[in-house]
């Protein structure tokens, strides 16, 4: 039933795409020590069991989430609900159900009393079961709302409930964080009287092996929820936007300070943004109809864009020129006249940006230098025209080459005065590369640097002599 996974030297799940297809690839091997042998697959399971030492006795109960009968009052909930229309679990379960019924059906007759798994009440937005997308979404919304109401009524008020949601890669690419599935799920949570007080991204999926190039889950988001106060007020759209402008920027700054990767920032910003939206009884549009969650998500994302755009005003003029030019042209050549207009608007000249070592200008054309064209012997203390752009590009160049190496840490130490600005610029350039230029390779470079920023900063702090080409002291 399992297939060979060379990366993990053992067996892999036979359903990497939530469908069942013939696979001419077997996990068994004649050589007990070779990659993909059956013993390796068993070893992974035994390792888990060896270190799994529960402190309490648990109980497993099979029933619909909308009921939750028999759950003790004051329970703490952590749940991973269905992801809208991502997986039809009941259909997938039939593959295993018929075999399990033959083997253990006599031991658990109450769980195997039907020919196939029940499907009509499964809480997924399946169009073919409900006569179309609209009916499927309504079914999902009503069922999820009932389940969330039961959680809100039963949960311990001293502890938040944690709810997981997973984005598909295609879902983010087509609709962003305001995608239909995500908005519908959040709508059900809020309709049930829950307040979203936080969101946190979790990397739960691999995109290698069977999943390479497939529409796999991009990442998971944990929602932290509490029951809404009965005294919640009603506000207008304008008041909601003012509250977002007041509360979202410092919250995003805190997320950046925690080195949240740029790829995870949109999902992370949902937390404080939806915290504002969901704490009110309703947010009314100009026609007095309640604002939808989808609209609220779009406004939250707009404020995130404005925040990242506002950071640009704090950079030096040459860096601000480079940001605008990169957004319009990437690393391609553009007209000198356009470049001159952009530079003039920032109080500088194209010659200034060229002198800073950011662009090449000749024959009426202007082009930003790629990292491969940068001077490998560049030293920030010898640069009489130092810019944040240069600092970031040289740091990324070393990081791409060596990762969290001594050389990369030394450079960060040398530009420590510009370090926060460098990190802010990395966030800006990730946003431009990923969302505006659709340049995945460039976006990955900035995202990876921020993801390792904490470790890199720690390595830089341990260096006390940057004058030579070797480290003379290291704090452990």
Short mmCIF file of C-alpha atoms in Angstrom, two decimals:
data_model
loop_
_atom_site.label_atom_id
_atom_site.label_comp_id
_atom_site.label_asym_id
_atom_site.label_seq_id
_atom_site.Cartn_x
_atom_site.Cartn_y
_atom_site.Cartn_z
CA UNK A 1 0.00 0.00 0.00
CA UNK A 2 2.93 2.34 0.60
CA UNK A 3 5.53 3.52 -1.88
CA UNK A 4 9.25 4.11 -1.62
CA UNK A 5 10.48 7.52 -0.43
CA UNK A 6 14.21 7.78 -1.00
CA UNK A 7 14.46 11.11 0.82
CA UNK A 8 13.31 9.51 4.07
CA UNK A 9 14.71 6.05 3.37
CA UNK A 10 11.41 4.35 4.02
CA UNK A 11 7.77 4.04 3.05
CA UNK A 12 5.56 6.90 1.95
CA UNK A 13 1.80 7.49 1.99
CA UNK A 14 0.08 6.03 -1.09
CA UNK A 15 -2.20 9.09 -1.42
CA UNK A 16 0.03 12.15 -1.93
CA UNK A 17 -2.68 13.99 -3.89
CA UNK A 18 -5.77 12.77 -1.97
CA UNK A 19 -6.66 10.47 -4.87
CA UNK A 20 -6.03 6.78 -5.42
CA UNK A 21 -4.13 5.73 -8.51
CA UNK A 22 -2.03 2.75 -9.52
CA UNK A 23 1.58 3.16 -8.45
CA UNK A 24 4.24 0.86 -9.87
CA UNK A 25 6.63 1.63 -7.03
CA UNK A 26 6.99 -0.62 -4.02
CA UNK A 27 8.42 0.00 -0.57
CA UNK A 28 9.65 -3.56 -0.01
CA UNK A 29 13.23 -4.52 -0.87
CA UNK A 30 15.18 -7.74 -0.86
CA UNK A 31 18.10 -5.99 0.79
CA UNK A 32 17.14 -5.20 4.38
CA UNK A 33 19.67 -2.36 4.49
CA UNK A 34 18.79 -0.66 1.20
CA UNK A 35 16.80 2.53 0.75
CA UNK A 36 13.06 1.94 0.78
CA UNK A 37 13.13 -1.34 2.71
CA UNK A 38 10.12 -2.37 4.76
CA UNK A 39 12.07 -2.23 8.01
CA UNK A 40 12.80 1.47 7.47
CA UNK A 41 9.10 2.21 7.18
CA UNK A 42 8.37 0.35 10.42
CA UNK A 43 11.25 2.11 12.17
CA UNK A 44 9.67 5.55 11.72
CA UNK A 45 6.52 4.35 13.50
CA UNK A 46 8.43 2.62 16.29
CA UNK A 47 10.46 5.77 17.01
CA UNK A 48 7.26 7.72 17.59
CA UNK A 49 5.83 5.06 19.89
CA UNK A 50 9.11 4.82 21.81
CA UNK A 51 9.08 8.50 22.80
CA UNK A 52 5.33 8.97 23.06
CA UNK A 53 4.63 8.67 26.78
CA UNK A 54 1.14 10.02 27.57
CA UNK A 55 0.60 11.33 31.07
CA UNK A 56 -3.17 10.87 31.01
CA UNK A 57 -5.66 8.38 29.63
CA UNK A 58 -7.54 9.69 26.60
CA UNK A 59 -10.85 8.77 25.02
CA UNK A 60 -11.64 8.63 21.31
CA UNK A 61 -15.25 9.24 20.28
CA UNK A 62 -16.61 9.21 16.73
CA UNK A 63 -19.45 11.67 16.09
CA UNK A 64 -20.36 14.80 14.17
CA UNK A 65 -18.73 18.04 15.29
CA UNK A 66 -22.06 19.90 15.22
CA UNK A 67 -23.26 17.75 18.09
CA UNK A 68 -20.39 17.58 20.61
CA UNK A 69 -22.65 15.71 23.04
CA UNK A 70 -20.93 14.44 26.16
CA UNK A 71 -18.05 16.91 26.06
CA UNK A 72 -17.40 18.12 29.62
CA UNK A 73 -17.98 21.82 30.28
CA UNK A 74 -14.77 23.82 30.47
CA UNK A 75 -12.93 21.76 27.87
CA UNK A 76 -10.02 23.22 25.92
CA UNK A 77 -10.34 22.89 22.13
CA UNK A 78 -7.63 22.52 19.52
CA UNK A 79 -9.16 21.41 16.23
CA UNK A 80 -8.14 20.85 12.63
CA UNK A 81 -11.44 21.13 10.70
CA UNK A 82 -12.10 20.34 7.02
CA UNK A 83 -10.63 22.88 4.59
CA UNK A 84 -13.70 23.94 2.63
CA UNK A 85 -13.48 21.95 -0.65
CA UNK A 86 -9.88 20.76 -0.43
CA UNK A 87 -10.45 17.09 0.46
CA UNK A 88 -13.54 14.86 0.33
CA UNK A 89 -12.53 12.73 3.28
CA UNK A 90 -15.44 10.27 3.10
CA UNK A 91 -14.71 9.36 -0.51
CA UNK A 92 -11.05 8.87 0.34
CA UNK A 93 -11.95 6.80 3.41
CA UNK A 94 -13.88 4.24 1.36
CA UNK A 95 -10.56 2.96 0.03
CA UNK A 96 -9.50 1.93 3.53
CA UNK A 97 -12.97 1.27 4.94
CA UNK A 98 -13.69 -1.84 2.88
CA UNK A 99 -10.43 -3.47 3.94
CA UNK A 100 -10.75 -2.51 7.60
CA UNK A 101 -14.33 -3.78 7.69
CA UNK A 102 -13.14 -7.21 6.59
CA UNK A 103 -10.32 -7.31 9.15
CA UNK A 104 -11.60 -5.56 12.29
CA UNK A 105 -15.31 -5.10 11.55
CA UNK A 106 -16.23 -7.90 13.95
CA UNK A 107 -14.28 -6.18 16.75
CA UNK A 108 -15.90 -2.74 16.19
CA UNK A 109 -19.26 -3.59 14.60
CA UNK A 110 -20.80 -0.20 15.52
CA UNK A 111 -18.20 1.58 13.37
CA UNK A 112 -18.60 -0.70 10.35
CA UNK A 113 -22.38 -1.11 10.17
CA UNK A 114 -22.73 0.52 6.72
CA UNK A 115 -21.60 -0.68 3.30
CA UNK A 116 -19.55 2.48 2.76
CA UNK A 117 -18.67 5.53 4.83
CA UNK A 118 -21.54 8.02 5.48
CA UNK A 119 -21.25 11.05 3.18
CA UNK A 120 -24.37 13.24 3.26
CA UNK A 121 -23.47 15.10 6.47
CA UNK A 122 -19.72 15.39 5.84
CA UNK A 123 -18.72 19.00 6.47
CA UNK A 124 -17.00 19.81 3.16
CA UNK A 125 -18.09 22.15 0.35
CA UNK A 126 -18.57 19.46 -2.27
CA UNK A 127 -20.54 20.84 -5.29
CA UNK A 128 -21.47 17.41 -6.71
CA UNK A 129 -23.22 16.45 -3.45
CA UNK A 130 -25.17 19.67 -3.01
CA UNK A 131 -26.12 20.67 -6.54
CA UNK A 132 -23.54 23.37 -7.19
CA UNK A 133 -20.97 25.69 -5.62
CA UNK A 134 -23.47 28.08 -4.04
CA UNK A 135 -25.39 25.33 -2.23
CA UNK A 136 -22.13 23.63 -1.22
CA UNK A 137 -20.81 26.87 0.30
CA UNK A 138 -24.10 27.42 2.18
CA UNK A 139 -23.98 23.86 3.53
CA UNK A 140 -20.39 24.32 4.68
CA UNK A 141 -21.12 27.70 6.26
CA UNK A 142 -24.16 26.50 8.21
CA UNK A 143 -22.51 23.30 9.42
CA UNK A 144 -19.24 24.98 10.39
CA UNK A 145 -21.16 27.73 12.21
CA UNK A 146 -23.05 25.14 14.27
CA UNK A 147 -19.81 23.36 15.13
CA UNK A 148 -18.13 26.64 16.16
CA UNK A 149 -21.14 27.63 18.27
CA UNK A 150 -20.86 24.34 20.16
CA UNK A 151 -17.13 24.98 20.70
CA UNK A 152 -17.79 28.55 21.90
CA UNK A 153 -20.50 27.36 24.32
CA UNK A 154 -18.45 24.48 25.73
CA UNK A 155 -14.90 25.84 25.86
CA UNK A 156 -13.19 26.95 29.06
CA UNK A 157 -13.35 30.78 29.19
CA UNK A 158 -9.87 30.89 30.75
CA UNK A 159 -8.27 29.37 27.65
CA UNK A 160 -8.51 30.22 23.95
CA UNK A 161 -9.54 27.72 21.31
CA UNK A 162 -6.99 27.04 18.57
CA UNK A 163 -8.26 26.25 15.08
CA UNK A 164 -6.09 25.27 12.12
CA UNK A 165 -6.65 26.21 8.50
CA UNK A 166 -4.47 25.24 5.53
CA UNK A 167 -4.01 27.25 2.34
CA UNK A 168 -3.49 25.57 -1.02
CA UNK A 169 -0.79 27.07 -3.23
CA UNK A 170 -3.24 27.71 -6.09
CA UNK A 171 -5.69 29.28 -3.64
CA UNK A 172 -3.13 31.91 -2.61
CA UNK A 173 -1.93 32.51 -6.18
CA UNK A 174 -5.44 33.10 -7.54
CA UNK A 175 -7.20 34.91 -4.69
CA UNK A 176 -4.63 35.74 -2.00
CA UNK A 177 -5.61 35.78 1.66
CA UNK A 178 -9.21 36.75 0.78
CA UNK A 179 -9.83 33.44 -1.01
CA UNK A 180 -13.35 32.02 -0.96
CA UNK A 181 -12.53 29.02 1.21
CA UNK A 182 -10.61 31.05 3.79
CA UNK A 183 -13.21 33.84 3.91
CA UNK A 184 -16.07 31.35 4.27
CA UNK A 185 -14.27 29.53 7.07
CA UNK A 186 -13.56 32.77 8.96
CA UNK A 187 -17.16 33.89 8.42
CA UNK A 188 -18.37 30.72 10.14
CA UNK A 189 -16.00 31.25 13.08
CA UNK A 190 -17.08 34.87 13.60
CA UNK A 191 -20.77 34.12 13.04
CA UNK A 192 -20.52 31.62 15.90
CA UNK A 193 -19.59 34.42 18.31
CA UNK A 194 -15.83 33.91 18.32
CA UNK A 195 -13.24 36.70 18.32
CA UNK A 196 -10.03 36.01 16.41
CA UNK A 197 -7.33 37.35 18.74
CA UNK A 198 -4.33 36.00 16.84
CA UNK A 199 -3.09 34.06 13.83
CA UNK A 200 0.22 32.29 13.41
CA UNK A 201 1.68 30.57 10.35
CA UNK A 202 2.99 27.03 10.57
CA UNK A 203 5.06 25.22 7.95
CA UNK A 204 3.34 21.83 7.95
CA UNK A 205 3.80 20.69 4.36
CA UNK A 206 6.68 19.55 2.13
CA UNK A 207 6.74 20.38 -1.58
CA UNK A 208 9.26 17.69 -2.52
CA UNK A 209 8.93 14.09 -3.71
CA UNK A 210 5.38 13.28 -4.85
CA UNK A 211 4.26 16.83 -4.03
CA UNK A 212 6.81 18.56 -6.25
CA UNK A 213 4.98 20.80 -8.73
CA UNK A 214 1.57 19.78 -7.36
CA UNK A 215 -1.19 21.92 -5.84
CA UNK A 216 -0.18 21.01 -2.30
CA UNK A 217 -0.96 22.95 0.84
CA UNK A 218 1.15 26.11 1.01
CA UNK A 219 1.10 26.42 4.77
CA UNK A 220 -1.21 26.20 7.77
CA UNK A 221 -2.51 29.03 9.90
CA UNK A 222 -3.45 28.66 13.56
CA UNK A 223 -6.37 30.85 14.65
CA UNK A 224 -6.49 31.78 18.33
CA UNK A 225 -10.10 32.47 19.31
CA UNK A 226 -12.07 33.57 22.34
CA UNK A 227 -15.78 34.04 22.89
CA UNK A 228 -17.06 37.50 21.93
CA UNK A 229 -18.21 39.80 24.74
CA UNK A 230 -21.97 40.32 24.95
CA UNK A 231 -21.40 44.08 25.09
CA UNK A 232 -19.82 44.21 21.59
CA UNK A 233 -20.72 47.36 19.64
CA UNK A 234 -21.70 48.12 16.06
CA UNK A 235 -19.38 50.40 14.05
CA UNK A 236 -19.24 51.80 10.52
CA UNK A 237 -16.84 50.96 7.69
CA UNK A 238 -15.03 54.27 8.19
CA UNK A 239 -14.55 53.57 11.90
CA UNK A 240 -13.23 50.09 11.10
CA UNK A 241 -10.67 51.49 8.65
CA UNK A 242 -9.54 54.10 11.19
CA UNK A 243 -9.13 51.36 13.79
CA UNK A 244 -7.06 49.30 11.32
CA UNK A 245 -4.79 52.26 10.56
CA UNK A 246 -4.32 52.82 14.28
CA UNK A 247 -3.76 49.24 15.44
CA UNK A 248 -2.34 47.30 12.49
CA UNK A 249 1.01 49.14 11.93
CA UNK A 250 2.39 48.53 15.46
CA UNK A 251 1.16 44.93 15.29
CA UNK A 252 2.96 44.38 11.96
CA UNK A 253 6.10 46.00 13.38
CA UNK A 254 6.00 43.47 16.23
CA UNK A 255 5.67 40.62 13.74
CA UNK A 256 8.66 41.94 11.81
CA UNK A 257 10.63 42.24 15.05
CA UNK A 258 9.84 38.55 15.63
CA UNK A 259 11.38 37.82 12.19
CA UNK A 260 8.20 36.46 10.65
CA UNK A 261 9.16 35.44 7.12
CA UNK A 262 7.76 37.77 4.42
CA UNK A 263 5.89 34.85 2.83
CA UNK A 264 4.02 34.37 6.10
CA UNK A 265 3.35 38.06 6.80
CA UNK A 266 -0.05 38.32 5.01
CA UNK A 267 -1.44 35.38 7.01
CA UNK A 268 0.11 36.67 10.24
CA UNK A 269 -1.34 40.15 9.73
CA UNK A 270 -4.80 38.60 9.57
CA UNK A 271 -4.63 38.07 13.34
CA UNK A 272 -4.53 41.69 14.54
CA UNK A 273 -6.68 42.78 11.60
CA UNK A 274 -9.45 40.24 12.23
CA UNK A 275 -9.04 40.96 15.94
CA UNK A 276 -10.30 44.46 15.19
CA UNK A 277 -13.08 43.25 12.88
CA UNK A 278 -14.37 40.37 14.99
CA UNK A 279 -14.47 42.15 18.34
CA UNK A 280 -17.43 44.22 17.14
CA UNK A 281 -20.98 42.96 16.85
CA UNK A 282 -21.02 44.18 13.25
CA UNK A 283 -19.24 46.53 10.87
CA UNK A 284 -21.82 48.30 8.71
CA UNK A 285 -21.31 49.29 5.09
CA UNK A 286 -22.72 52.56 3.69
CA UNK A 287 -26.02 50.77 2.87
CA UNK A 288 -26.26 49.54 6.50
CA UNK A 289 -25.58 45.93 5.51
CA UNK A 290 -22.95 44.07 7.57
CA UNK A 291 -19.47 43.96 6.05
CA UNK A 292 -18.43 40.50 4.85
CA UNK A 293 -15.27 38.80 6.07
CA UNK A 294 -13.98 38.75 2.48
CA UNK A 295 -14.20 42.56 2.33
CA UNK A 296 -12.53 42.87 5.74
CA UNK A 297 -9.66 40.65 4.57
CA UNK A 298 -9.19 42.82 1.49
CA UNK A 299 -9.03 45.97 3.65
CA UNK A 300 -6.54 44.30 6.01
CA UNK A 301 -4.33 43.34 3.06
CA UNK A 302 -4.57 46.90 1.72
CA UNK A 303 -3.37 48.31 5.04
CA UNK A 304 -0.47 45.82 5.03
CA UNK A 305 0.52 47.05 1.54
CA UNK A 306 0.33 50.68 2.68
CA UNK A 307 2.46 49.90 5.72
CA UNK A 308 5.15 48.23 3.64
CA UNK A 309 4.96 51.08 1.15
CA UNK A 310 5.26 53.65 3.95
CA UNK A 311 8.51 52.07 5.12
CA UNK A 312 10.09 53.14 1.84
CA UNK A 313 9.95 56.80 2.89
CA UNK A 314 12.48 56.08 5.65
CA UNK A 315 15.21 54.85 3.27
CA UNK A 316 17.92 56.97 1.66
CA UNK A 317 16.97 58.58 -1.70
CA UNK A 318 19.17 56.23 -3.76
CA UNK A 319 17.51 53.18 -2.22
CA UNK A 320 14.05 54.65 -2.82
CA UNK A 321 14.98 55.18 -6.47
CA UNK A 322 16.18 51.57 -6.72
CA UNK A 323 12.92 50.25 -5.20
CA UNK A 324 10.77 52.13 -7.70
CA UNK A 325 13.00 51.20 -10.65
CA UNK A 326 13.10 47.54 -9.60
CA UNK A 327 9.31 47.45 -9.25
CA UNK A 328 8.90 48.81 -12.79
CA UNK A 329 11.77 47.08 -14.60
CA UNK A 330 13.28 44.39 -12.40
CA UNK A 331 16.83 43.83 -13.63
CA UNK A 332 15.96 44.75 -17.21
CA UNK A 333 17.14 47.88 -19.03
CA UNK A 334 14.94 50.99 -19.07
CA UNK A 335 14.95 54.47 -20.59
CA UNK A 336 17.23 57.11 -19.10
CA UNK A 337 14.49 59.74 -19.29
CA UNK A 338 12.19 57.68 -17.06
CA UNK A 339 15.03 57.04 -14.62
CA UNK A 340 15.85 60.73 -14.51
CA UNK A 341 12.24 61.60 -13.66
CA UNK A 342 12.18 59.07 -10.80
CA UNK A 343 15.52 60.34 -9.48
CA UNK A 344 14.51 64.01 -9.71
CA UNK A 345 11.35 63.28 -7.71
CA UNK A 346 13.62 62.01 -4.94
CA UNK A 347 15.95 65.00 -5.03
CA UNK A 348 18.87 63.16 -6.63
CA UNK A 349 20.22 62.39 -10.11
CA UNK A 350 20.78 59.16 -12.02
CA UNK A 351 24.50 59.88 -11.71
CA UNK A 352 24.10 59.77 -7.92
CA UNK A 353 22.56 56.29 -8.07
CA UNK A 354 25.32 55.20 -10.47
CA UNK A 355 27.97 56.60 -8.12
CA UNK A 356 26.38 54.58 -5.29
CA UNK A 357 27.06 51.40 -7.28
CA UNK A 358 23.40 50.53 -7.73
CA UNK A 359 22.86 51.04 -11.48
CA UNK A 360 24.66 51.00 -14.78
CA UNK A 361 23.90 54.00 -17.02
CA UNK A 362 25.11 54.31 -20.63
CA UNK A 363 23.81 55.19 -24.11
CA UNK A 364 20.48 56.46 -22.81
CA UNK A 365 19.72 53.26 -20.93
CA UNK A 366 19.67 52.44 -17.21
CA UNK A 367 19.82 49.03 -15.51
CA UNK A 368 20.07 47.88 -11.89
CA UNK A 369 23.17 45.78 -11.27
CA UNK A 370 22.51 42.14 -10.36
CA UNK A 371 24.11 40.63 -7.28
CA UNK A 372 26.50 38.66 -9.50
CA UNK A 373 27.90 41.98 -10.77
CA UNK A 374 28.64 43.41 -7.32
CA UNK A 375 32.22 43.90 -6.18
CA UNK A 376 33.18 40.90 -4.05
CA UNK A 377 35.78 43.01 -2.22
CA UNK A 378 33.22 45.66 -1.22
CA UNK A 379 33.53 46.90 2.38
CA UNK A 380 30.85 49.15 3.91
CA UNK A 381 33.34 51.21 5.97
CA UNK A 382 35.23 52.13 2.79
CA UNK A 383 32.08 53.12 0.89
CA UNK A 384 31.73 56.89 0.84
CA UNK A 385 28.25 56.62 -0.65
CA UNK A 386 26.70 53.84 1.46
CA UNK A 387 23.08 52.89 0.80
CA UNK A 388 20.63 50.43 2.37
CA UNK A 389 20.17 48.84 -1.08
CA UNK A 390 23.86 47.98 -1.34
CA UNK A 391 23.98 46.58 2.20
CA UNK A 392 21.04 44.26 1.54
CA UNK A 393 22.21 43.05 -1.87
CA UNK A 394 25.72 42.26 -0.62
CA UNK A 395 24.25 40.48 2.42
CA UNK A 396 21.92 38.41 0.21
CA UNK A 397 24.85 37.63 -2.13
CA UNK A 398 26.87 36.13 0.72
CA UNK A 399 23.84 34.38 2.22
CA UNK A 400 22.97 32.74 -1.10
CA UNK A 401 26.56 31.58 -1.44
CA UNK A 402 27.33 30.36 2.11
CA UNK A 403 24.15 30.56 4.23
CA UNK A 404 24.71 31.47 7.90
CA UNK A 405 28.47 31.51 7.52
CA UNK A 406 31.20 33.43 9.32
CA UNK A 407 31.56 35.77 6.32
CA UNK A 408 27.83 36.51 6.23
CA UNK A 409 27.76 37.17 9.97
CA UNK A 410 30.79 39.47 9.72
CA UNK A 411 29.08 41.56 7.06
CA UNK A 412 25.93 41.89 9.16
CA UNK A 413 28.12 42.97 12.07
CA UNK A 414 29.76 45.62 9.88
CA UNK A 415 26.40 47.06 8.76
CA UNK A 416 24.80 46.78 12.20
CA UNK A 417 23.82 50.46 12.13
CA UNK A 418 21.75 49.78 9.00
CA UNK A 419 20.55 46.30 10.03
CA UNK A 420 16.92 47.17 10.81
CA UNK A 421 16.61 49.21 7.61
CA UNK A 422 18.13 46.30 5.67
CA UNK A 423 15.54 43.92 7.11
CA UNK A 424 12.72 46.36 6.28
CA UNK A 425 13.98 46.61 2.72
CA UNK A 426 14.01 42.81 2.45
CA UNK A 427 10.30 42.79 3.39
CA UNK A 428 9.57 45.46 0.75
CA UNK A 429 11.49 43.70 -2.01
CA UNK A 430 9.88 40.36 -1.17
CA UNK A 431 6.44 41.96 -1.55
CA UNK A 432 7.42 43.49 -4.91
CA UNK A 433 9.05 40.29 -6.19
CA UNK A 434 6.32 37.89 -5.07
CA UNK A 435 3.14 39.91 -5.56
CA UNK A 436 3.92 42.48 -8.24
CA UNK A 437 6.70 41.11 -10.42
CA UNK A 438 5.85 37.42 -9.84
CA UNK A 439 9.56 36.65 -9.57
CA UNK A 440 9.66 33.57 -7.34
CA UNK A 441 13.44 33.22 -7.40
CA UNK A 442 14.06 36.78 -6.22
CA UNK A 443 11.27 36.55 -3.63
CA UNK A 444 12.76 33.34 -2.22
CA UNK A 445 16.13 35.04 -1.69
CA UNK A 446 14.63 37.73 0.56
CA UNK A 447 12.27 35.36 2.34
CA UNK A 448 15.09 32.93 3.19
CA UNK A 449 17.26 35.72 4.59
CA UNK A 450 14.51 36.95 6.93
CA UNK A 451 13.67 33.38 7.98
CA UNK A 452 17.27 32.99 9.20
CA UNK A 453 17.61 36.57 10.49
CA UNK A 454 17.51 35.62 14.18
CA UNK A 455 20.26 33.01 13.80
CA UNK A 456 22.31 35.35 11.64
CA UNK A 457 21.97 38.16 14.18
CA UNK A 458 23.05 35.80 16.94
CA UNK A 459 26.10 34.77 14.93
CA UNK A 460 26.98 38.42 14.25
CA UNK A 461 26.66 39.33 17.94
CA UNK A 462 29.25 36.68 18.81
CA UNK A 463 31.87 38.31 16.59
CA UNK A 464 34.12 40.91 18.25
CA UNK A 465 36.78 41.49 15.60
CA UNK A 466 35.78 42.27 12.02
CA UNK A 467 39.09 43.81 11.00
CA UNK A 468 40.69 40.65 9.67
CA UNK A 469 39.56 37.72 7.58
CA UNK A 470 39.10 35.36 10.49
CA UNK A 471 37.21 35.26 13.76
CA UNK A 472 39.35 35.90 16.84
CA UNK A 473 36.70 35.55 19.53
CA UNK A 474 33.41 33.72 19.82
CA UNK A 475 30.89 33.94 22.62
CA UNK A 476 29.15 30.65 23.33
#
